[in-house]
Amino acid sequence: MIGNVVLFALGAAWLQQQSALPSVLWSFAFAVACAGYFLFLHDLRMRRARRLIGGILSLCAGFLWAALIAHIKLADYLPEEWEGRDVTVVGVVADLPQSTERGMRFEFDVERARTPLARIPRHVTLNLYNDRNGKATPGIRAGQRWSFTVRLRRPHGLANPNGFDFEAWLLERGIRATGYVRPDTGEHALDAALLQPMVWRPLYGVARAREWVRNRIFHALPDNANAGVLVALAIGDQQAISRGQWTVYTRTGVNHLMSISGLHITMVAGLGFALVLWLWRRAPRLMAHLPAVKAAAVAGFITALAYALMAGYGVPAQRTVYMLGAVAVALLCGLAAAPAVVLALALLVAIVVDPMCVLAPGFWLSFGAVAVIMYVSLGRLEQPQWWVNWLRVQWAVTIGLAPFLVALFQQVSIVSPLANAFAIPLVSLAIVPLTLIGVIVPVDWLLRLAAWLMDWCNRWLAWSSSLPDAVWQQHAPAVWAVVLSLLGAVWLLAPRGAPSRWLGLFAFLPLFFPRVEAPANGELWIDVLDVGQGLSTVVRTRTHALLYDAGPTFSSDTDAGSRVVVPFLRAQGVQRLDGFIVTHDDNDHSGGARSVLEAVPVGWLASSLPAGAQSIDLAKRRLRCFAGQHWEWDGVRFE
C-alpha cells in the first residue's frame, strides 16, 4: 500500500514535467485498464506480477489524476482579446491584502462581470495603486464585496533554468489572471465601490480573522523588527519578514520554523487533545456515550484544522492535518494504524486534493522530514536518553534532507543541526505559545516578551550564519545522483547492526561533487537571462566568468539579482565572478547588482556609475569603463 502511494505521488510529479497535457481520453482508457485488472488479473497467483501491475497502475493513476485537475484549472482562463481592456467586475477580497511600496495587492474572487460579453477567470490578483499625489488607497479588507473596473493580463513570469517559476506558482494557487484597479481620472468616473462590508462565508471569515490577528500584533509591536516574524508564527503570513532575516534563516536551515510548521500544529492539537480528555473524564454521562480518548481525538483534529486554516493552509500544514485526521479515524474505529501507513494516507490525501502541491519545495521537505524522523525513531530496540535521541534526529534530518535541498536550492546549511538544536525548543515551546496567548489575551507584554526572545534567537542565528562555510553551495546535480544519495541516506541511517553503514557516504559523492561542464580553451559560452524589462548576461570561458548587468529591481525586497542571477550562477556551478560590468545607472541594468555582490565573490567591477552609487558600493575593486579597455581569458580576447 505504501509503495503504491509513493508511485501515485511520483506519477503526479511526472505530469508536472510535461510540456503538454495528455488528452482526457487517456483517463477513460485507464479506467478500462483498471476494470480489466480487477476483473481478470487481480487473482493472479504470481505475487510479483500482481505487485508490478498494481505499481504501474498507481503510477498512471497519479499521472492522469494530475492531468485531469490541470485540464480543469487551465479551462478557466482570460481570453487574449480581453487582455488590457477595461472590465467592470464584482467580487470578494479572498485573502489578506498585502501592502506594497505603491499601494496594495490582494486576491479577488470574481463573482460576475458587468461588462457585456466579458469572460473573466474566477480568481485573480489585483494591485490597487496610490494616486499621483501619493494618497493612500481606500481600506481594502478580507471578506469585503467590491465593484472594480480593472485591467487584466494572463499569468506571465520569467523563464530561467533553476529559477522561480511564477506562472506555476500562480497556477498552483488557482490564480488565472493578474492586473490592477483602474484609477478614477476625473474625466469619466470608473466603477469602484464597496458593496458589502463582510461576506459571511467560512473561508472569508477565516481570512478576516487572520487579518485581525495581524493587525493585533502590529499594533502591539509598532516599529519592532520581529513583529513580522510573530505574524508568520501566528497566521503563516511571511510577507513582513525582512529580506535580511530570511537570508539568515535560510543560511542556518531554520526557515521551516518561521511559519506555522507541522511541529507547531501538532503541539496545539496536543493541547486541545489533553484539555478535552481532562474535561471529558469528569463528565460520566458524556463518557457513557463516547469514550474520552475518542472525543479528545476529534477535538485534537478540529483544533489542528482550525489552526492550519489560520495559517493559510500551506503544504506543511496540510500534511500535518491529514496525518492527525488519519490518527483520529484510527482511534474512532478502534484500529491500530502504523505511523508509516498514517504518513502514506496523508501523502495520498494531499495529492488527491491538490496534485500541483508536488511543485512546492515544502512538499518534499515536509514529508521527507517526517519520514526520516520515523525511520530513525520508531521500531528501534534501544531507546536512548531524550537528549541523545534529539541529537540523533537533528543529524538524521540533516542527512536525509540534504539531497532534496541540493536538488531544489543547490545549497545546504552546514550549521543547520547547531542552529535547529537551539531554535526549535525556543521557538516551539516559548515564542509560539507566548504569541498565540498574547493574541487572544489583551495583554501586550506577552507579545513584547515573545519579540524579545525572538531577538535573542535572531542573534544566535546571525552568529551561526556568519561562521565560515556555514552553507555548502554547488552545481545543480543530476536526477540519478539525487536518487543515489537518497538510497545512501537510507543505508547510512539504518539501525545499528546493519553491516558497513559508512558505505552510504560514498553514495553522496556524485551529489556533492558533480561533473561540471565548462567551455574548452578558446571557447566562449554566453547565457542571456530573462529578467523582464532589462538585461543580464553571463559570459564564461574555460576558468573565468563575467556578469554583464544584473537586471532590474522589482520591489524593495526583490530584484533580478537575487531571484534570477544568483540562482542561475549557483545552479551552473559558478562560485565566483572574475569580472562584473554594470553598463549604466539605470534600474533595468543595475537594479540587481547589490544582491549579486552580497551573494557572490567578485574579482573586479567595472562601470560608469558614480563612485557613491549604492548598487555597487560593496565591490572591493571598482574600475571605470573606458574605450580600448581589453583583457584575455583562456584564449578569448575581450575589448
XYZ file of C-alpha atoms in Angstrom:
639
model
C 0.000 0.000 0.000
C 2.779 2.422 0.952
C 4.692 1.700 -2.261
C 1.598 2.309 -4.377
C 1.024 5.681 -2.689
C 4.631 6.701 -3.381
C 4.215 5.698 -7.041
C 0.973 7.705 -7.189
C 2.900 10.750 -5.932
C 5.685 10.181 -8.476
C 3.084 9.967 -11.235
C 1.662 13.353 -10.217
C 5.177 14.814 -10.165
C 5.926 13.293 -13.589
C 2.907 15.080 -15.082
C 4.216 18.467 -13.883
C 7.359 17.992 -16.000
C 5.462 17.577 -19.287
C 5.366 20.278 -21.949
C 1.779 19.419 -22.931
C -1.176 17.763 -21.231
C -2.355 14.334 -22.402
C -5.857 14.036 -23.817
C -8.711 13.454 -21.389
C -9.480 10.276 -23.380
C -6.485 8.645 -21.684
C -8.421 8.785 -18.407
C -11.199 6.662 -19.905
C -8.640 4.206 -21.284
C -7.071 3.974 -17.837
C -10.473 3.318 -16.239
C -10.987 0.415 -18.653
C -7.498 -0.929 -17.820
C -8.221 -0.773 -14.079
C -11.556 -2.556 -14.572
C -9.830 -5.292 -16.542
C -7.166 -5.684 -13.868
C -9.641 -6.075 -11.009
C -11.944 -8.365 -13.007
C -9.437 -10.683 -14.657
C -5.890 -10.190 -13.316
C -6.327 -9.357 -9.649
C -6.365 -13.043 -8.690
C -3.023 -13.769 -10.303
C -1.160 -16.327 -8.240
C 2.141 -14.717 -9.086
C 2.552 -12.121 -6.346
C 5.389 -10.302 -8.092
C 3.406 -9.871 -11.312
C 0.408 -8.623 -9.352
C 2.567 -6.104 -7.486
C 4.220 -4.951 -10.712
C 0.881 -4.375 -12.445
C -0.515 -2.643 -9.353
C 2.519 -0.361 -9.198
C 2.217 0.593 -12.862
C -1.476 1.359 -12.399
C -0.691 3.517 -9.331
C 1.911 5.492 -11.290
C -0.513 6.010 -14.184
C -3.310 6.948 -11.769
C -1.222 9.746 -10.257
C -0.196 10.959 -13.711
C -3.730 11.023 -15.122
C -5.325 12.437 -11.970
C -2.874 15.352 -12.037
C -3.602 15.801 -15.763
C -7.354 15.912 -15.140
C -7.013 18.575 -12.427
C -4.666 20.574 -14.678
C -7.246 20.469 -17.503
C -9.878 21.815 -15.111
C -7.623 24.629 -13.878
C -6.467 25.655 -17.357
C -10.055 25.747 -18.642
C -10.621 28.858 -16.503
C -8.537 31.411 -18.420
C -8.515 35.004 -19.659
C -9.025 35.181 -23.451
C -6.388 37.131 -25.317
C -8.914 39.648 -26.644
C -9.786 40.728 -23.072
C -6.216 41.473 -22.032
C -5.542 45.148 -21.291
C -9.198 46.182 -21.624
C -11.323 47.948 -19.016
C -13.686 45.430 -17.429
C -16.042 46.080 -14.522
C -16.246 43.138 -12.126
C -17.985 42.358 -8.838
C -16.344 40.045 -6.333
C -14.937 39.451 -2.875
C -11.466 40.101 -1.417
C -10.422 36.483 -0.857
C -7.328 36.709 1.340
C -5.113 39.027 3.365
C -4.374 42.258 1.475
C -0.626 42.951 1.325
C 0.840 46.458 1.465
C 3.311 47.330 -1.294
C 5.500 50.339 -1.999
C 2.934 51.777 -4.396
C -0.311 50.692 -2.764
C -1.869 47.308 -2.038
C -2.118 43.838 -3.587
C -4.874 41.313 -2.912
C -6.522 38.158 -4.265
C -10.027 38.649 -5.632
C -12.805 36.125 -6.244
C -14.755 37.342 -9.291
C -18.481 36.683 -8.896
C -19.642 38.282 -12.134
C -18.544 40.694 -14.856
C -20.724 43.728 -15.534
C -19.077 44.422 -18.874
C -21.141 42.718 -21.620
C -19.625 39.554 -23.151
C -16.534 39.754 -20.910
C -15.001 36.423 -19.918
C -13.018 36.725 -16.691
C -11.371 33.966 -14.589
C -12.911 33.237 -11.216
C -9.779 34.005 -9.168
C -7.353 36.870 -9.916
C -4.749 39.027 -8.212
C -5.201 42.809 -8.276
C -2.994 45.783 -7.449
C -4.601 48.944 -6.130
C -2.123 51.793 -6.528
C -1.873 55.074 -4.647
C -2.857 58.164 -6.622
C -0.361 60.505 -8.257
C -0.133 62.599 -5.102
C 0.754 59.550 -3.033
C -2.632 59.438 -1.323
C -3.240 56.048 0.239
C -5.627 53.575 -1.316
C -9.050 53.028 0.247
C -9.216 50.477 3.034
C -9.405 47.011 1.469
C -10.198 44.217 3.913
C -10.595 40.479 3.533
C -14.189 39.389 3.002
C -15.432 42.682 1.508
C -17.504 42.683 -1.682
C -16.345 45.351 -4.144
C -17.110 46.521 -7.630
C -13.948 47.463 -9.563
C -13.016 48.481 -13.062
C -9.855 46.520 -13.780
C -7.348 45.751 -16.485
C -6.112 42.166 -16.552
C -3.494 40.079 -18.311
C -2.792 36.383 -18.419
C -0.194 34.998 -15.994
C 3.310 35.866 -17.055
C 6.613 35.064 -15.389
C 10.309 34.862 -16.107
C 11.653 31.747 -17.856
C 15.048 30.755 -16.481
C 16.580 27.388 -15.586
C 16.604 26.756 -11.826
C 14.704 29.995 -11.227
C 11.414 30.694 -9.504
C 8.502 29.662 -11.743
C 5.965 32.426 -11.101
C 3.422 31.063 -13.582
C 3.453 27.618 -11.952
C 3.061 29.255 -8.530
C 0.013 31.185 -9.747
C -1.497 28.067 -11.318
C -0.990 26.116 -8.095
C -2.931 28.803 -6.194
C -5.658 28.897 -8.850
C -4.831 32.490 -9.891
C -5.565 32.713 -13.609
C -5.004 36.426 -14.260
C -3.189 39.402 -12.752
C -3.963 43.084 -13.118
C -4.747 46.361 -11.425
C -7.703 48.507 -10.448
C -8.188 51.407 -12.812
C -7.917 54.798 -11.089
C -10.610 57.460 -11.307
C -9.087 60.012 -13.700
C -11.870 62.546 -13.179
C -12.716 62.629 -16.867
C -15.020 59.648 -16.610
C -15.785 58.042 -13.263
C -14.895 54.380 -13.174
C -16.858 51.974 -11.033
C -15.049 51.326 -7.710
C -17.407 50.941 -4.814
C -17.743 48.935 -1.614
C -20.925 46.888 -1.971
C -20.860 44.854 1.253
C -18.534 45.226 4.285
C -18.419 41.475 5.000
C -19.493 38.385 3.052
C -20.154 35.713 5.658
C -18.684 32.554 4.216
C -16.329 30.235 6.128
C -13.132 30.945 4.176
C -13.751 34.683 4.116
C -14.391 34.591 7.856
C -11.049 32.839 8.363
C -9.306 35.455 6.206
C -10.870 38.284 8.243
C -9.791 36.582 11.489
C -6.229 36.252 10.163
C -6.274 39.931 9.266
C -7.425 40.820 12.786
C -4.560 38.798 14.301
C -2.018 40.504 12.050
C -3.291 43.961 12.983
C -3.283 42.986 16.663
C 0.409 42.063 16.575
C 1.480 45.117 14.569
C -0.497 47.397 16.902
C 1.138 45.848 19.983
C 4.651 45.930 18.459
C 4.960 49.134 16.430
C 8.330 49.519 14.682
C 9.532 46.192 16.099
C 11.756 44.277 13.670
C 10.405 40.946 14.925
C 6.711 41.770 14.558
C 6.682 40.247 11.077
C 8.191 37.005 12.409
C 5.495 36.757 15.095
C 2.846 37.323 12.425
C 4.327 34.438 10.435
C 4.325 32.217 13.521
C 0.725 33.129 14.344
C -1.005 33.072 10.952
C 1.605 31.950 8.417
C 1.845 35.349 6.677
C 5.539 35.716 5.814
C 5.341 38.972 3.845
C 6.519 41.159 6.744
C 9.719 39.170 7.376
C 12.577 41.270 6.071
C 14.888 40.082 3.347
C 17.861 40.134 5.723
C 16.042 37.941 8.237
C 15.097 35.419 5.539
C 18.715 35.249 4.412
C 19.835 34.335 7.933
C 17.037 31.787 8.380
C 17.853 30.156 5.039
C 21.593 30.007 5.706
C 21.007 28.374 9.087
C 18.294 25.981 7.877
C 15.594 27.180 10.297
C 13.326 28.834 7.720
C 10.844 25.975 8.217
C 10.294 27.270 11.763
C 9.431 30.823 10.742
C 5.936 29.880 9.665
C 3.336 27.589 11.123
C 5.075 24.246 10.771
C 3.817 20.746 11.398
C 5.515 20.779 14.791
C 3.532 23.839 15.874
C 0.222 22.410 14.657
C 0.879 19.091 16.386
C 1.694 20.916 19.621
C -1.533 22.942 19.514
C -3.540 19.834 18.601
C -1.953 18.038 21.549
C -3.072 20.797 23.883
C -6.630 20.529 22.537
C -6.493 16.740 22.939
C -5.252 16.944 26.536
C -7.781 19.619 27.557
C -10.807 17.734 26.192
C -9.510 14.443 27.608
C -9.228 16.006 31.080
C -12.691 17.589 30.907
C -14.423 14.572 29.316
C -13.226 12.201 32.037
C -15.008 14.384 34.600
C -18.383 14.003 32.832
C -19.662 10.405 33.333
C -22.713 10.976 31.171
C -20.573 12.035 28.224
C -18.229 9.066 28.721
C -21.221 6.732 28.609
C -21.964 7.886 25.067
C -18.404 8.312 23.775
C -15.060 7.283 25.333
C -12.844 10.173 26.410
C -9.958 9.190 24.126
C -12.185 9.237 21.049
C -13.703 12.602 21.989
C -10.228 14.008 22.595
C -9.055 12.692 19.206
C -11.882 14.542 17.460
C -11.123 17.706 19.446
C -7.425 17.488 18.627
C -8.167 17.143 14.911
C -10.611 20.093 14.949
C -8.023 22.197 16.795
C -5.354 21.283 14.251
C -7.670 22.069 11.325
C -8.644 25.463 12.770
C -5.016 26.403 13.425
C -3.958 25.230 9.957
C -6.690 27.338 8.350
C -5.449 30.335 10.316
C -2.007 29.550 8.912
C -3.169 29.810 5.324
C -3.278 26.015 4.887
C 0.101 25.580 3.234
C 1.633 22.212 2.334
C 3.286 21.522 5.748
C 0.021 22.410 7.483
C -1.976 20.181 5.135
C 0.375 17.249 5.722
C 0.001 17.562 9.492
C -3.790 17.896 9.366
C -4.134 14.827 7.147
C -1.858 12.812 9.422
C -3.758 13.820 12.549
C -7.014 13.089 10.721
C -5.805 9.568 9.911
C -4.855 9.044 13.565
C -8.251 10.331 14.720
C -10.083 7.989 12.320
C -7.971 5.053 13.518
C -8.831 5.828 17.157
C -12.535 6.251 16.384
C -12.644 2.946 14.503
C -10.556 1.097 17.080
C -7.733 0.430 14.617
C -4.034 0.457 15.349
C -2.678 2.469 12.433
C 1.055 2.141 11.852
C 2.891 5.502 11.639
C 4.121 4.703 8.116
C 0.558 3.990 6.998
C -0.627 7.273 8.543
C 2.092 9.171 6.638
C 1.173 7.372 3.399
C -2.511 8.245 3.839
C -1.589 11.894 4.452
C 0.531 11.852 1.286
C -2.308 10.336 -0.737
C -4.924 12.816 0.506
C -2.596 15.789 -0.116
C -2.058 14.819 -3.764
C -5.690 13.894 -4.409
C -6.810 17.282 -3.053
C -4.133 19.218 -4.966
C -1.823 17.326 -7.366
C 0.151 20.514 -8.016
C 1.393 20.549 -4.423
C 4.330 18.439 -5.659
C 5.708 21.638 -7.239
C 6.185 23.216 -3.801
C 9.598 22.589 -2.183
C 7.769 22.388 1.130
C 6.011 19.236 -0.074
C 9.224 17.249 -0.422
C 10.892 18.765 2.638
C 7.831 18.324 4.851
C 7.043 14.703 4.034
C 10.736 13.877 3.784
C 11.479 15.220 7.264
C 8.652 13.240 8.856
C 9.698 10.086 7.023
C 13.305 10.480 8.227
C 12.213 11.051 11.835
C 10.013 7.947 11.726
C 12.819 5.907 10.154
C 15.375 6.698 12.886
C 12.989 6.805 15.863
C 10.365 4.070 15.509
C 10.860 0.330 15.841
C 14.312 0.588 17.411
C 15.093 -1.810 20.273
C 17.314 0.655 22.079
C 15.649 3.793 23.471
C 18.378 6.311 24.335
C 18.041 9.286 26.619
C 15.951 12.157 25.311
C 18.897 14.446 24.553
C 20.720 11.683 22.680
C 17.591 10.981 20.648
C 17.221 14.720 19.974
C 20.754 14.954 18.599
C 20.201 11.805 16.558
C 17.053 13.264 14.985
C 18.844 16.527 14.116
C 21.665 14.590 12.480
C 19.248 12.324 10.619
C 17.099 15.174 9.272
C 20.225 16.997 8.064
C 21.470 13.901 6.235
C 18.070 12.826 4.936
C 17.049 16.228 3.562
C 20.436 17.118 2.062
C 19.596 15.528 -1.337
C 16.324 17.479 -1.534
C 17.972 20.764 -0.525
C 20.802 20.396 -3.029
C 18.382 19.415 -5.808
C 15.885 22.207 -5.076
C 18.148 25.083 -3.979
C 21.709 23.946 -4.841
C 22.737 24.611 -1.257
C 22.537 23.031 2.181
C 23.208 24.571 5.570
C 26.187 23.035 7.372
C 25.261 24.722 10.668
C 21.631 23.561 10.487
C 21.913 20.965 13.301
C 23.522 23.524 15.598
C 21.008 26.244 14.749
C 17.946 23.987 14.951
C 19.025 22.443 18.258
C 18.780 25.922 19.775
C 15.934 27.438 17.739
C 13.384 24.595 17.733
C 12.875 24.418 21.534
C 12.920 28.198 21.924
C 10.516 28.904 19.067
C 8.165 25.954 19.540
C 7.994 25.835 23.345
C 8.260 29.530 24.218
C 7.828 32.013 21.371
C 4.868 30.350 19.619
C 2.814 29.791 22.836
C 3.507 33.346 24.020
C 2.470 34.708 20.617
C -0.774 32.740 20.493
C -1.712 33.599 24.085
C -0.749 37.224 23.516
C -3.067 37.384 20.507
C -6.031 36.012 22.449
C -5.423 37.783 25.780
C -5.466 41.605 25.511
C -2.090 41.965 27.244
C 0.680 43.444 25.107
C 3.571 42.425 27.360
C 3.205 38.788 26.297
C 3.818 39.765 22.672
C 6.700 42.013 23.725
C 8.245 39.090 25.639
C 7.875 36.859 22.560
C 9.542 39.547 20.422
C 12.385 39.868 22.949
C 13.011 36.111 22.890
C 12.874 36.191 19.088
C 15.519 38.898 19.127
C 17.856 36.675 21.151
C 17.129 33.804 18.799
C 17.962 36.006 15.808
C 21.284 36.974 17.379
C 22.250 33.330 17.777
C 21.180 32.552 14.228
C 23.040 35.584 12.837
C 26.205 34.391 14.586
C 25.712 30.869 13.220
C 25.127 32.272 9.735
C 28.371 34.271 9.892
C 30.518 31.202 10.585
C 32.985 30.312 7.799
C 31.492 27.911 5.249
C 28.111 27.940 7.013
C 26.434 27.000 3.721
C 27.515 24.494 1.083
C 26.696 25.764 -2.439
C 27.255 23.859 -5.644
C 26.202 22.941 -9.175
C 22.694 21.504 -9.700
C 23.021 17.689 -9.513
C 21.664 15.117 -11.955
C 18.469 13.238 -11.078
C 20.296 9.917 -10.790
C 22.728 11.461 -8.296
C 19.817 12.633 -6.125
C 18.212 9.166 -6.170
C 21.549 7.504 -5.365
C 22.161 9.847 -2.435
C 18.673 9.130 -1.048
C 19.471 5.403 -1.105
C 22.784 6.191 0.578
C 20.987 8.141 3.300
C 18.677 5.177 3.950
C 21.681 2.893 4.407
C 23.695 5.437 6.427
C 20.808 5.962 8.876
C 19.970 2.269 9.156
C 19.704 0.755 12.659
C 22.863 -0.159 14.495
C 23.959 -3.592 13.434
C 23.447 -3.069 9.724
C 26.711 -4.020 8.004
C 29.043 -1.285 6.736
C 26.665 1.644 7.182
C 29.545 4.012 6.431
C 29.425 2.899 2.793
C 26.322 5.085 2.454
C 28.632 8.111 2.453
C 30.045 7.100 -0.935
C 26.570 7.382 -2.456
C 26.710 11.130 -1.693
C 29.845 11.749 -3.754
C 28.066 12.246 -7.131
C 25.641 14.618 -5.383
C 28.178 16.911 -3.736
C 30.903 16.610 -6.365
C 29.049 16.640 -9.692
C 30.814 16.802 -13.020
C 30.611 20.444 -14.116
C 30.876 21.073 -17.841
C 32.975 24.051 -18.936
C 33.948 25.660 -22.255
C 37.058 24.409 -23.994
C 40.106 26.646 -24.230
C 39.355 29.436 -26.723
C 35.605 28.789 -26.422
C 33.002 31.253 -25.110
C 29.609 30.451 -23.548
C 27.032 33.236 -23.309
C 23.725 32.930 -21.407
C 21.219 35.790 -21.740
C 18.889 35.600 -18.740
C 15.216 36.522 -18.787
C 14.921 39.411 -16.307
C 11.839 41.028 -17.838
C 12.425 44.631 -18.868
C 16.199 44.841 -18.570
C 19.383 42.928 -19.267
C 21.635 40.383 -17.585
C 24.161 38.217 -19.424
C 26.554 35.580 -18.067
C 29.756 35.074 -20.076
C 32.003 32.068 -19.356
C 35.377 30.859 -20.623
C 37.343 27.803 -19.509
C 38.177 29.060 -16.000
C 36.602 32.529 -15.819
C 33.128 34.053 -15.548
C 31.830 37.540 -16.268
C 28.428 39.074 -15.488
C 27.235 41.871 -17.786
C 24.464 43.819 -15.992
C 22.198 42.390 -13.286
C 18.636 43.227 -14.322
C 16.096 45.449 -12.569
C 14.751 45.939 -9.060
C 11.181 44.650 -8.775
C 10.471 45.992 -5.277
C 12.320 46.970 -2.115
C 12.739 43.266 -1.199
C 13.034 41.635 -4.627
C 15.266 42.141 -7.641
C 16.602 40.187 -10.591
C 19.932 39.699 -8.843
C 18.504 37.590 -6.004
C 15.636 35.997 -7.942
C 17.327 35.201 -11.275
C 21.086 35.813 -11.470
C 22.304 34.260 -8.205
C 20.188 31.052 -8.552
C 21.445 30.644 -12.134
C 25.097 31.098 -11.139
C 24.707 28.646 -8.256
C 22.989 26.026 -10.428
C 25.705 26.332 -13.091
C 28.477 25.867 -10.548
C 29.810 29.435 -10.860
C 31.120 30.092 -7.341
C 32.776 33.437 -8.097
C 32.746 36.124 -10.763
C 36.107 37.237 -12.091
C 34.502 40.326 -13.605
C 31.238 42.230 -13.296
C 30.247 45.029 -15.680
C 27.377 47.402 -14.882
C 26.832 49.426 -18.030
C 24.959 52.472 -16.738
C 22.937 53.859 -13.851
C 19.512 52.581 -14.885
C 17.283 50.313 -12.810
C 16.790 47.839 -15.668
C 20.556 47.210 -15.749
C 21.904 47.964 -12.252
C 18.912 47.176 -10.007
C 20.084 43.670 -9.105
C 23.791 44.465 -8.757
C 23.842 44.818 -4.969
C 22.212 41.405 -4.446
C 24.839 39.786 -6.664
C 27.661 41.479 -4.754
C 26.173 40.288 -1.452
C 25.919 36.662 -2.583
C 28.874 36.032 -4.921
C 32.598 36.937 -4.609
C 33.556 39.373 -7.390
C 37.111 39.986 -8.584
C 36.547 43.438 -10.103
C 33.587 45.591 -11.065
C 33.723 47.976 -13.988
C 31.012 50.565 -14.551
C 30.175 54.134 -15.455
C 28.184 54.638 -12.238
C 29.050 57.437 -9.807
C 31.558 56.491 -7.122
C 28.955 56.618 -4.335
C 26.239 54.602 -6.082
C 24.588 52.247 -3.576
C 24.194 49.428 -6.086
C 27.989 48.947 -6.380
C 29.287 50.191 -3.024
C 30.004 46.624 -1.846
C 32.505 45.953 -4.645
C 36.044 45.692 -3.243
C 37.749 46.613 -6.522
C 35.994 49.161 -8.741
C 37.147 50.209 -12.204
C 35.935 52.791 -14.693
C 34.862 51.635 -18.144
C 36.758 53.332 -20.984
C 37.241 52.800 -24.692
C 40.078 50.428 -25.571
C 39.984 48.548 -22.274
C 40.872 44.904 -23.036
C 41.965 41.617 -21.471
C 42.309 37.934 -22.378
C 40.880 34.881 -20.591
C 41.620 31.305 -21.648
C 42.394 32.196 -25.238
C 39.410 34.554 -25.628
C 40.063 38.269 -26.154
C 37.682 40.852 -24.636
C 37.591 44.545 -25.524
